Coordinates of C-alpha atoms in Angstrom, one line a residue:
M1 CA 2.5 45.0 -88.0
R2 CA -0.8 46.0 -86.3
M3 CA -2.0 44.3 -83.2
S4 CA -5.7 44.2 -82.4
V5 CA -6.7 45.1 -78.9
S6 CA -9.6 43.1 -77.6
S7 CA -12.4 44.8 -75.6
P8 CA -12.1 44.7 -71.8
V9 CA -13.4 41.5 -70.2
D10 CA -16.4 41.8 -67.9
W11 CA -15.3 39.4 -65.2
R12 CA -18.6 39.5 -63.4
T13 CA -20.4 38.3 -66.5
A14 CA -17.7 35.7 -67.1
L15 CA -17.9 34.3 -63.6
G16 CA -21.6 34.1 -63.9
K17 CA -21.3 31.8 -66.8
V18 CA -18.9 29.4 -65.0
Q19 CA -20.4 26.1 -64.1
W20 CA -19.4 25.2 -60.5
F21 CA -18.8 21.6 -59.4
R22 CA -18.8 19.9 -56.0
L23 CA -16.3 17.2 -55.4
Y24 CA -17.9 14.1 -53.8
G25 CA -16.3 11.1 -52.2
R26 CA -17.7 7.6 -52.2
V27 CA -18.4 5.2 -49.4
A28 CA -16.1 2.3 -49.7
R29 CA -17.0 0.2 -46.6
V30 CA -18.7 0.3 -43.2
T31 CA -17.1 -1.4 -40.3
G32 CA -19.0 -1.2 -37.0
M33 CA -19.4 2.5 -36.4
I34 CA -16.7 3.6 -38.9
I35 CA -17.5 4.6 -42.5
E36 CA -14.5 4.5 -44.8
S37 CA -14.8 6.9 -47.7
V38 CA -12.6 7.3 -50.9
G39 CA -12.4 11.1 -50.9
P40 CA -13.2 13.9 -50.7
Y41 CA -10.4 16.1 -49.3
A42 CA -11.1 17.0 -45.7
K43 CA -9.3 17.7 -42.5
L44 CA -9.5 15.9 -39.1
G45 CA -12.6 17.2 -37.3
D46 CA -14.4 18.4 -40.5
V47 CA -18.1 17.5 -41.0
C48 CA -19.2 15.6 -44.1
K49 CA -22.7 14.9 -45.4
I50 CA -23.5 11.4 -46.5
R51 CA -26.4 10.8 -48.9
G52 CA -28.2 7.5 -48.8
L53 CA -29.7 5.7 -51.7
D54 CA -33.2 6.9 -50.7
G55 CA -32.0 10.5 -50.7
S56 CA -31.8 10.8 -46.9
E57 CA -28.8 12.6 -45.5
C58 CA -26.7 12.1 -42.4
L59 CA -23.8 14.2 -41.0
A60 CA -20.6 12.5 -40.1
E61 CA -17.3 13.7 -38.7
V62 CA -13.8 12.9 -39.8
V63 CA -12.2 11.0 -37.0
G64 CA -9.1 9.6 -38.7
F65 CA -7.5 8.4 -41.9
R66 CA -6.5 5.0 -43.4
E67 CA -3.9 5.7 -46.0
A68 CA -5.7 8.2 -48.3
N69 CA -9.2 7.3 -47.2
L70 CA -11.3 9.2 -44.7
L71 CA -12.6 7.5 -41.5
L72 CA -16.0 9.0 -40.7
M73 CA -18.2 8.5 -37.6
P74 CA -21.9 9.4 -38.0
L75 CA -23.6 12.1 -36.1
G76 CA -27.0 10.4 -36.3
E77 CA -28.6 7.3 -37.6
L78 CA -27.4 5.8 -40.8
T79 CA -30.1 4.8 -43.3
A80 CA -29.8 3.5 -46.8
V81 CA -26.0 3.8 -46.9
A82 CA -24.4 1.5 -49.5
P83 CA -21.1 1.2 -51.3
G84 CA -20.8 4.2 -53.5
S85 CA -23.0 6.5 -51.5
E86 CA -22.0 10.1 -52.0
V87 CA -19.9 11.9 -49.3
L88 CA -19.7 15.7 -49.4
A89 CA -17.2 17.6 -47.3
L90 CA -18.5 20.8 -45.7
H91 CA -15.0 21.9 -44.8
A92 CA -15.9 23.2 -41.4
P93 CA -16.1 21.7 -37.9
L94 CA -19.2 21.7 -35.8
S95 CA -20.3 24.9 -34.1
V96 CA -23.3 25.9 -31.9
C97 CA -25.6 28.9 -32.0
C98 CA -25.6 30.8 -28.7
G99 CA -27.6 33.7 -27.3
P100 CA -29.6 34.9 -24.2
W101 CA -32.6 33.1 -25.6
L102 CA -31.0 29.8 -24.6
L103 CA -32.2 30.2 -21.0
G104 CA -35.0 27.8 -20.2
R105 CA -34.4 25.7 -23.3
V106 CA -33.5 22.0 -23.7
V107 CA -31.2 21.0 -26.6
D108 CA -29.8 17.8 -28.0
G109 CA -26.1 16.8 -28.2
L110 CA -25.6 19.0 -31.3
G111 CA -27.3 22.1 -29.8
R112 CA -30.6 21.7 -31.6
P113 CA -33.9 22.4 -29.7
I114 CA -35.8 19.4 -28.6
D115 CA -38.3 21.0 -26.2
G116 CA -41.0 21.8 -28.7
L117 CA -40.7 25.6 -27.9
G118 CA -39.8 26.5 -31.5
P119 CA -36.6 27.0 -33.5
F120 CA -33.7 29.1 -32.5
P121 CA -33.0 32.4 -34.3
S122 CA -31.0 32.0 -37.5
P123 CA -27.3 32.7 -37.5
G124 CA -26.6 36.4 -38.0
S125 CA -29.7 37.5 -36.1
P126 CA -29.3 40.0 -33.3
D127 CA -28.1 38.6 -29.9
T128 CA -26.9 35.5 -31.7
E129 CA -23.3 34.2 -31.8
Q130 CA -21.9 31.1 -33.5
R131 CA -19.4 29.4 -31.1
P132 CA -17.0 26.5 -32.1
L133 CA -17.3 23.4 -30.0
E134 CA -13.6 23.1 -29.6
S135 CA -11.7 26.1 -28.2
A136 CA -8.6 26.8 -26.2
P137 CA -8.9 27.3 -22.4
P138 CA -8.3 30.8 -21.0
H139 CA -4.6 31.7 -20.9
P140 CA -3.2 30.8 -17.5
L141 CA -2.1 34.4 -16.9
A142 CA -5.4 35.8 -18.0
R143 CA -7.4 33.9 -15.4
R144 CA -8.5 35.9 -12.4
V145 CA -7.5 34.5 -9.0
I146 CA -10.3 32.6 -7.3
D147 CA -11.0 34.5 -4.1
Q148 CA -14.8 34.6 -3.8
P149 CA -17.0 31.8 -2.6
I150 CA -20.1 30.8 -4.6
A151 CA -23.2 29.6 -2.8
T152 CA -24.7 26.2 -3.6
G153 CA -27.5 26.2 -1.1
V154 CA -26.2 22.8 0.3
R155 CA -25.1 23.2 4.0
A156 CA -22.5 20.4 3.9
I157 CA -20.8 22.0 0.9
D158 CA -21.1 25.7 1.8
G159 CA -20.0 25.1 5.4
L160 CA -17.3 22.4 5.2
L161 CA -16.4 22.2 1.5
T162 CA -16.9 25.8 0.3
V163 CA -16.5 26.2 -3.5
G164 CA -15.0 29.2 -5.0
E165 CA -16.3 31.2 -8.0
G166 CA -14.5 29.7 -11.0
Q167 CA -13.4 26.5 -9.2
R168 CA -13.7 23.0 -10.8
I169 CA -14.9 20.3 -8.5
G170 CA -15.8 16.6 -9.0
I171 CA -18.7 14.7 -7.5
F172 CA -17.6 11.1 -7.2
A173 CA -20.2 8.4 -6.6
G174 CA -21.6 5.1 -7.7
S175 CA -24.9 4.8 -9.5
G176 CA -28.1 5.5 -7.5
V177 CA -26.4 7.5 -4.6
G178 CA -28.0 10.9 -5.3
K179 CA -25.8 12.7 -7.9
S180 CA -28.7 14.1 -9.9
T181 CA -30.6 15.2 -6.8
L182 CA -27.5 17.0 -5.5
L183 CA -27.0 18.8 -8.9
S184 CA -30.7 19.8 -9.0
M185 CA -30.4 21.3 -5.4
M186 CA -27.4 23.4 -6.5
A187 CA -29.1 24.4 -9.8
R188 CA -32.1 25.7 -7.9
N189 CA -30.3 27.4 -5.0
T190 CA -27.0 28.6 -6.4
S191 CA -26.0 32.3 -6.4
A192 CA -24.7 32.0 -10.0
D193 CA -26.5 33.8 -12.8
V194 CA -26.8 30.9 -15.2
N195 CA -26.7 27.1 -15.1
V196 CA -25.6 25.0 -18.1
I197 CA -26.5 21.4 -17.4
A198 CA -25.2 18.5 -19.6
L199 CA -26.8 15.1 -19.2
V200 CA -24.3 12.9 -21.1
G201 CA -25.3 9.3 -21.7
E202 CA -28.3 9.6 -19.4
R203 CA -31.1 7.1 -19.3
G204 CA -34.0 8.3 -21.5
R205 CA -36.5 7.7 -18.7
E206 CA -34.6 10.0 -16.3
V207 CA -34.4 13.1 -18.5
N208 CA -38.0 14.2 -18.1
E209 CA -37.9 13.2 -14.4
F210 CA -34.9 15.5 -13.9
L211 CA -36.5 18.4 -15.7
E212 CA -39.9 18.2 -14.1
R213 CA -39.3 16.8 -10.6
D214 CA -35.7 17.6 -9.7
L215 CA -34.9 20.9 -11.6
G216 CA -38.5 22.3 -11.6
A217 CA -39.7 25.5 -13.0
E218 CA -37.5 27.6 -10.8
G219 CA -34.3 25.9 -11.9
R220 CA -35.2 25.8 -15.6
R221 CA -35.8 29.6 -15.8
R222 CA -32.1 30.3 -15.6
S223 CA -30.7 27.0 -17.0
V224 CA -29.8 25.5 -20.4
V225 CA -30.1 21.7 -20.4
V226 CA -28.1 19.7 -23.0
V227 CA -29.3 16.1 -23.4
S228 CA -27.7 13.1 -25.1
T229 CA -29.2 9.8 -24.0
S230 CA -27.4 6.5 -23.8
D231 CA -28.9 5.1 -27.0
Q232 CA -27.4 7.8 -29.2
P233 CA -24.2 7.3 -31.2
P234 CA -21.0 7.9 -29.2
L235 CA -20.0 10.9 -31.2
I236 CA -23.3 12.7 -30.2
R237 CA -22.6 11.9 -26.5
L238 CA -19.1 13.2 -26.9
K239 CA -20.4 16.4 -28.6
A240 CA -23.0 17.0 -25.8
A241 CA -20.2 17.8 -23.3
L242 CA -18.5 20.1 -25.8
V243 CA -21.8 21.9 -26.7
A244 CA -22.5 22.5 -23.0
T245 CA -19.0 23.9 -22.4
A246 CA -19.2 26.2 -25.5
M247 CA -22.5 27.6 -24.2
A248 CA -21.1 28.1 -20.8
E249 CA -18.1 30.0 -22.4
Y250 CA -20.6 32.2 -24.2
F251 CA -22.4 33.3 -21.0
R252 CA -19.0 33.7 -19.2
D253 CA -17.8 36.0 -22.0
Q254 CA -20.9 38.2 -21.3
G255 CA -19.5 38.8 -17.8
L256 CA -21.9 36.3 -16.1
R257 CA -21.2 33.8 -13.3
V258 CA -22.0 30.4 -14.8
N259 CA -22.4 27.0 -13.2
L260 CA -21.5 24.2 -15.6
M261 CA -22.9 20.9 -14.3
M262 CA -21.9 17.8 -16.3
D263 CA -23.4 14.4 -15.5
S264 CA -21.2 12.6 -16.2
V265 CA -17.5 12.9 -17.2
T266 CA -17.3 9.1 -17.1
R267 CA -19.8 8.7 -19.9
Y268 CA -18.0 11.3 -21.9
A269 CA -14.8 9.3 -21.4
M270 CA -16.6 6.1 -22.4
A271 CA -17.8 7.8 -25.6
L272 CA -14.2 8.9 -26.3
R273 CA -13.1 5.2 -25.8
E274 CA -15.7 4.0 -28.3
V275 CA -14.6 6.5 -30.9
G276 CA -10.9 5.7 -30.3
L277 CA -11.3 2.0 -30.4
A278 CA -13.4 2.2 -33.6
S279 CA -10.8 4.3 -35.3
G280 CA -8.0 1.9 -34.5
E281 CA -6.4 3.3 -31.3
P282 CA -4.8 0.7 -29.0
P283 CA -6.5 0.1 -25.6
T284 CA -4.5 0.9 -22.5
S285 CA -5.8 1.1 -18.9
R286 CA -9.1 -0.9 -18.6
G287 CA -9.7 -0.5 -22.3
Y288 CA -9.5 3.3 -22.4
T289 CA -7.4 4.6 -25.3
P290 CA -4.6 7.2 -24.9
S291 CA -6.7 9.9 -26.5
V292 CA -9.1 9.7 -23.6
F293 CA -6.5 10.9 -21.1
A294 CA -5.2 13.5 -23.5
R295 CA -8.7 15.0 -24.1
L296 CA -9.9 15.1 -20.5
P297 CA -7.7 18.0 -19.4
R298 CA -8.6 19.8 -22.7
L299 CA -12.3 19.7 -21.7
L300 CA -11.9 20.3 -17.9
E301 CA -9.4 23.2 -18.3
R302 CA -12.0 25.2 -20.3
A303 CA -13.9 26.0 -17.1
G304 CA -12.7 28.6 -14.6
N305 CA -12.4 32.4 -14.4
G306 CA -11.8 34.4 -17.5
P307 CA -10.8 38.1 -17.8
V308 CA -14.6 38.7 -17.3
G309 CA -17.2 36.3 -16.0
S310 CA -16.6 32.8 -14.5
I311 CA -17.4 29.1 -15.1
T312 CA -17.7 27.1 -11.9
G313 CA -17.5 23.5 -12.9
F314 CA -19.3 20.6 -11.2
Y315 CA -18.4 17.3 -12.9
T316 CA -19.9 14.0 -11.7
V317 CA -17.8 10.9 -12.0
L318 CA -19.2 7.4 -11.9
V319 CA -16.9 5.2 -9.9
D320 CA -17.3 1.6 -11.0
G321 CA -18.2 -0.6 -8.1
D322 CA -17.5 2.4 -5.8
D323 CA -13.8 2.1 -6.6
M324 CA -12.2 5.5 -6.2
N325 CA -9.1 4.2 -8.0
D326 CA -10.9 3.8 -11.3
P327 CA -8.6 5.2 -14.1
I328 CA -11.1 8.0 -15.0
A329 CA -11.8 8.9 -11.4
D330 CA -8.0 9.0 -10.7
A331 CA -7.3 11.1 -13.8
V332 CA -10.1 13.6 -13.1
R333 CA -9.2 14.0 -9.5
G334 CA -5.7 15.0 -10.5
I335 CA -7.0 17.7 -12.8
L336 CA -9.8 19.3 -10.8
D337 CA -9.6 21.6 -7.8
G338 CA -11.4 19.4 -5.3
H339 CA -13.7 16.4 -5.0
I340 CA -17.0 15.7 -3.2
V341 CA -17.5 12.0 -2.5
L342 CA -21.0 10.5 -2.1
S343 CA -21.1 7.5 0.1
R344 CA -23.3 4.5 -0.6
A345 CA -23.2 3.6 3.1
L346 CA -24.6 7.0 4.1
A347 CA -27.3 6.7 1.4
N348 CA -28.3 3.2 2.7
E349 CA -28.8 4.8 6.1
G350 CA -31.2 7.4 4.6
R351 CA -28.8 10.3 5.1
F352 CA -29.1 12.8 2.2
P353 CA -27.2 14.4 0.7
A354 CA -24.9 11.4 1.2
I355 CA -21.7 13.5 1.3
D356 CA -18.8 11.8 3.0
V357 CA -17.2 15.0 4.3
L358 CA -14.0 13.3 5.6
A359 CA -13.3 11.8 2.2
S360 CA -14.0 15.1 0.4
A361 CA -11.8 18.2 0.0
S362 CA -11.9 21.6 -1.6
R363 CA -8.4 22.7 -2.5
L364 CA -9.3 26.4 -2.3
F365 CA -11.2 26.2 1.0
Q366 CA -8.7 28.0 3.1
A367 CA -8.2 30.7 0.5
I368 CA -11.8 31.7 0.1
V369 CA -13.3 31.6 3.6
P370 CA -12.6 33.8 6.7
P371 CA -10.3 32.3 9.3
E372 CA -13.1 31.6 11.8
Q373 CA -14.9 29.4 9.3
W374 CA -11.8 27.5 8.5
R375 CA -11.2 26.9 12.3
A376 CA -14.8 25.9 12.8
A377 CA -14.7 23.4 9.8
A378 CA -11.4 21.9 11.1
Q379 CA -12.9 21.4 14.5
V380 CA -16.1 19.8 13.2
R381 CA -14.1 17.5 10.9
A382 CA -11.9 16.5 13.9
W383 CA -14.9 15.5 15.9
M384 CA -16.3 13.6 12.9
Q385 CA -13.1 11.6 12.6
R386 CA -13.0 10.8 16.4
Y387 CA -16.6 9.7 16.3
R388 CA -15.9 7.5 13.2
D389 CA -13.0 5.9 15.0
V390 CA -15.2 4.7 17.9
E391 CA -18.5 4.2 16.1
D392 CA -18.2 0.4 16.0
L393 CA -17.3 0.3 19.7
L394 CA -20.4 2.4 20.5
R395 CA -22.6 0.0 18.6
I396 CA -21.5 -2.9 20.7
G397 CA -21.3 -1.0 24.0
A398 CA -17.6 -1.4 24.3
Y399 CA -16.6 2.3 24.6
R400 CA -16.1 3.5 28.2
Q401 CA -16.9 7.2 28.7
G402 CA -14.1 9.2 30.1
A403 CA -11.3 7.2 28.3
D404 CA -10.6 10.2 26.1
P405 CA -12.1 13.6 26.8
E406 CA -11.9 14.8 23.2
T407 CA -13.8 11.7 22.0
D408 CA -16.4 12.3 24.7
V409 CA -17.0 15.8 23.3
A410 CA -17.2 14.3 19.7
I411 CA -19.8 11.8 20.9
A412 CA -21.8 14.5 22.6
R413 CA -21.7 16.8 19.5
W414 CA -22.5 14.1 17.0
P415 CA -26.3 14.5 17.0
R416 CA -26.0 18.2 16.2
I417 CA -23.3 17.5 13.5
R418 CA -25.6 14.9 11.9
E419 CA -28.5 17.4 12.0
F420 CA -26.3 20.1 10.3
L421 CA -25.3 17.7 7.5
L422 CA -28.8 16.4 6.8
Q423 CA -30.9 18.5 4.3
D424 CA -34.1 17.8 2.5
A425 CA -33.9 18.1 -1.3
A426 CA -36.5 21.0 -1.3
E427 CA -34.7 22.9 1.5
R428 CA -32.6 25.9 0.8
S429 CA -29.9 27.0 3.1
E430 CA -28.7 30.6 2.8
F431 CA -24.9 31.0 2.7
A432 CA -24.7 33.4 5.7
A433 CA -27.0 31.2 7.8
T434 CA -24.9 28.1 7.0
R435 CA -21.8 29.9 8.2
D436 CA -23.4 31.1 11.4
Q437 CA -24.7 27.6 12.2
L438 CA -21.2 26.1 11.6
L439 CA -19.6 28.7 13.9
E440 CA -22.2 28.1 16.6
L441 CA -21.8 24.3 16.2
A442 CA -18.0 24.4 16.6
G443 CA -18.1 27.0 19.4
V444 CA -16.0 29.5 17.4
R445 CA -16.7 33.2 17.7
G446 CA -16.8 35.2 14.4
E447 CA -15.0 38.4 14.0
P448 CA -17.0 41.4 15.2

């Protein structure tokens, strides 16, 4: 019996004749901000494309599942979506394009340019790197020890609340107390190489004011600004914080010293709460869902020193009704390496920056400053506390001079302490000059 041998198969030719198919899902229902889709297969965090009846397309992210159906949240405005609209899984999470050309640019919550200065280089171009929005923090044993201060140009911070390179610190304040102004002062005057500034849930009116009036041309030259205004979907506001952190990680991995400034963590947490409640999570403390408190450390721990480079994090926290025991404020304070409290009472008196030094603390202060600065700061804080104890008595003329010699010294020193703490927004204070002023104010002699 003879067997015929067929000719060899040209697989390239065969594959070229194969007709490829894409598997689409279909929109089943829309409830509030959640789109429920029957198929396609996708993982949590994957991005899908939804096609409306008029041909318009919108990206959405998989935020949960209901039985076998996908729960999607849009990454933009939904238009012409109806039952049966096509849903295509892209089988990849969001990422952001990074490069040195980011400096001086303004991007939206997904990392796309919105400043009218032209598009970014395409992925794969020289000096271009695609970074995932979600990444693991540096390994605890790979983090370099924080032992060097970083200048902010603000006397009250550099002198009494010195921040270390790679430290993460919170700025706690109510609305309208000067958070944005303080951030802009640090962005213009810092000794860091790069600023990455995230405006999360900001009022649309204030964005251009911050760029033109507060940050200015000097600050913008070495800054990247990520903007997501309060009218945008919660998922965009949430992603803005992740985009800014991913960009900061890119510059850190180039060996640069980066300041990551986020205004504010509270609005990031509010966006997380909206997503969690919409996807069916139970509310807990003040309506915040459990995932909020699980994701906060995952975001905040990404800042810090790496094997090369550093990210010094400044995170503003809105305290509702100036309540420092707000759940988000309390959770963030427990994660970060220090806190700066802005006082409404000081702002009402016209004292700016309105930093309440006695309510603020830098956990690494003693480790990163010389002994004479630590002694001087301790002495000034002691005088400030004594003056605060008798301030009401002084106002009504009930304090008798000579009752307490240390208090008498504090009262005599108070005008100079107040002058040291006051600083105009346009004024820059050099780090060495700040230290010298503090030593002279406290009467502490520096090492020869």
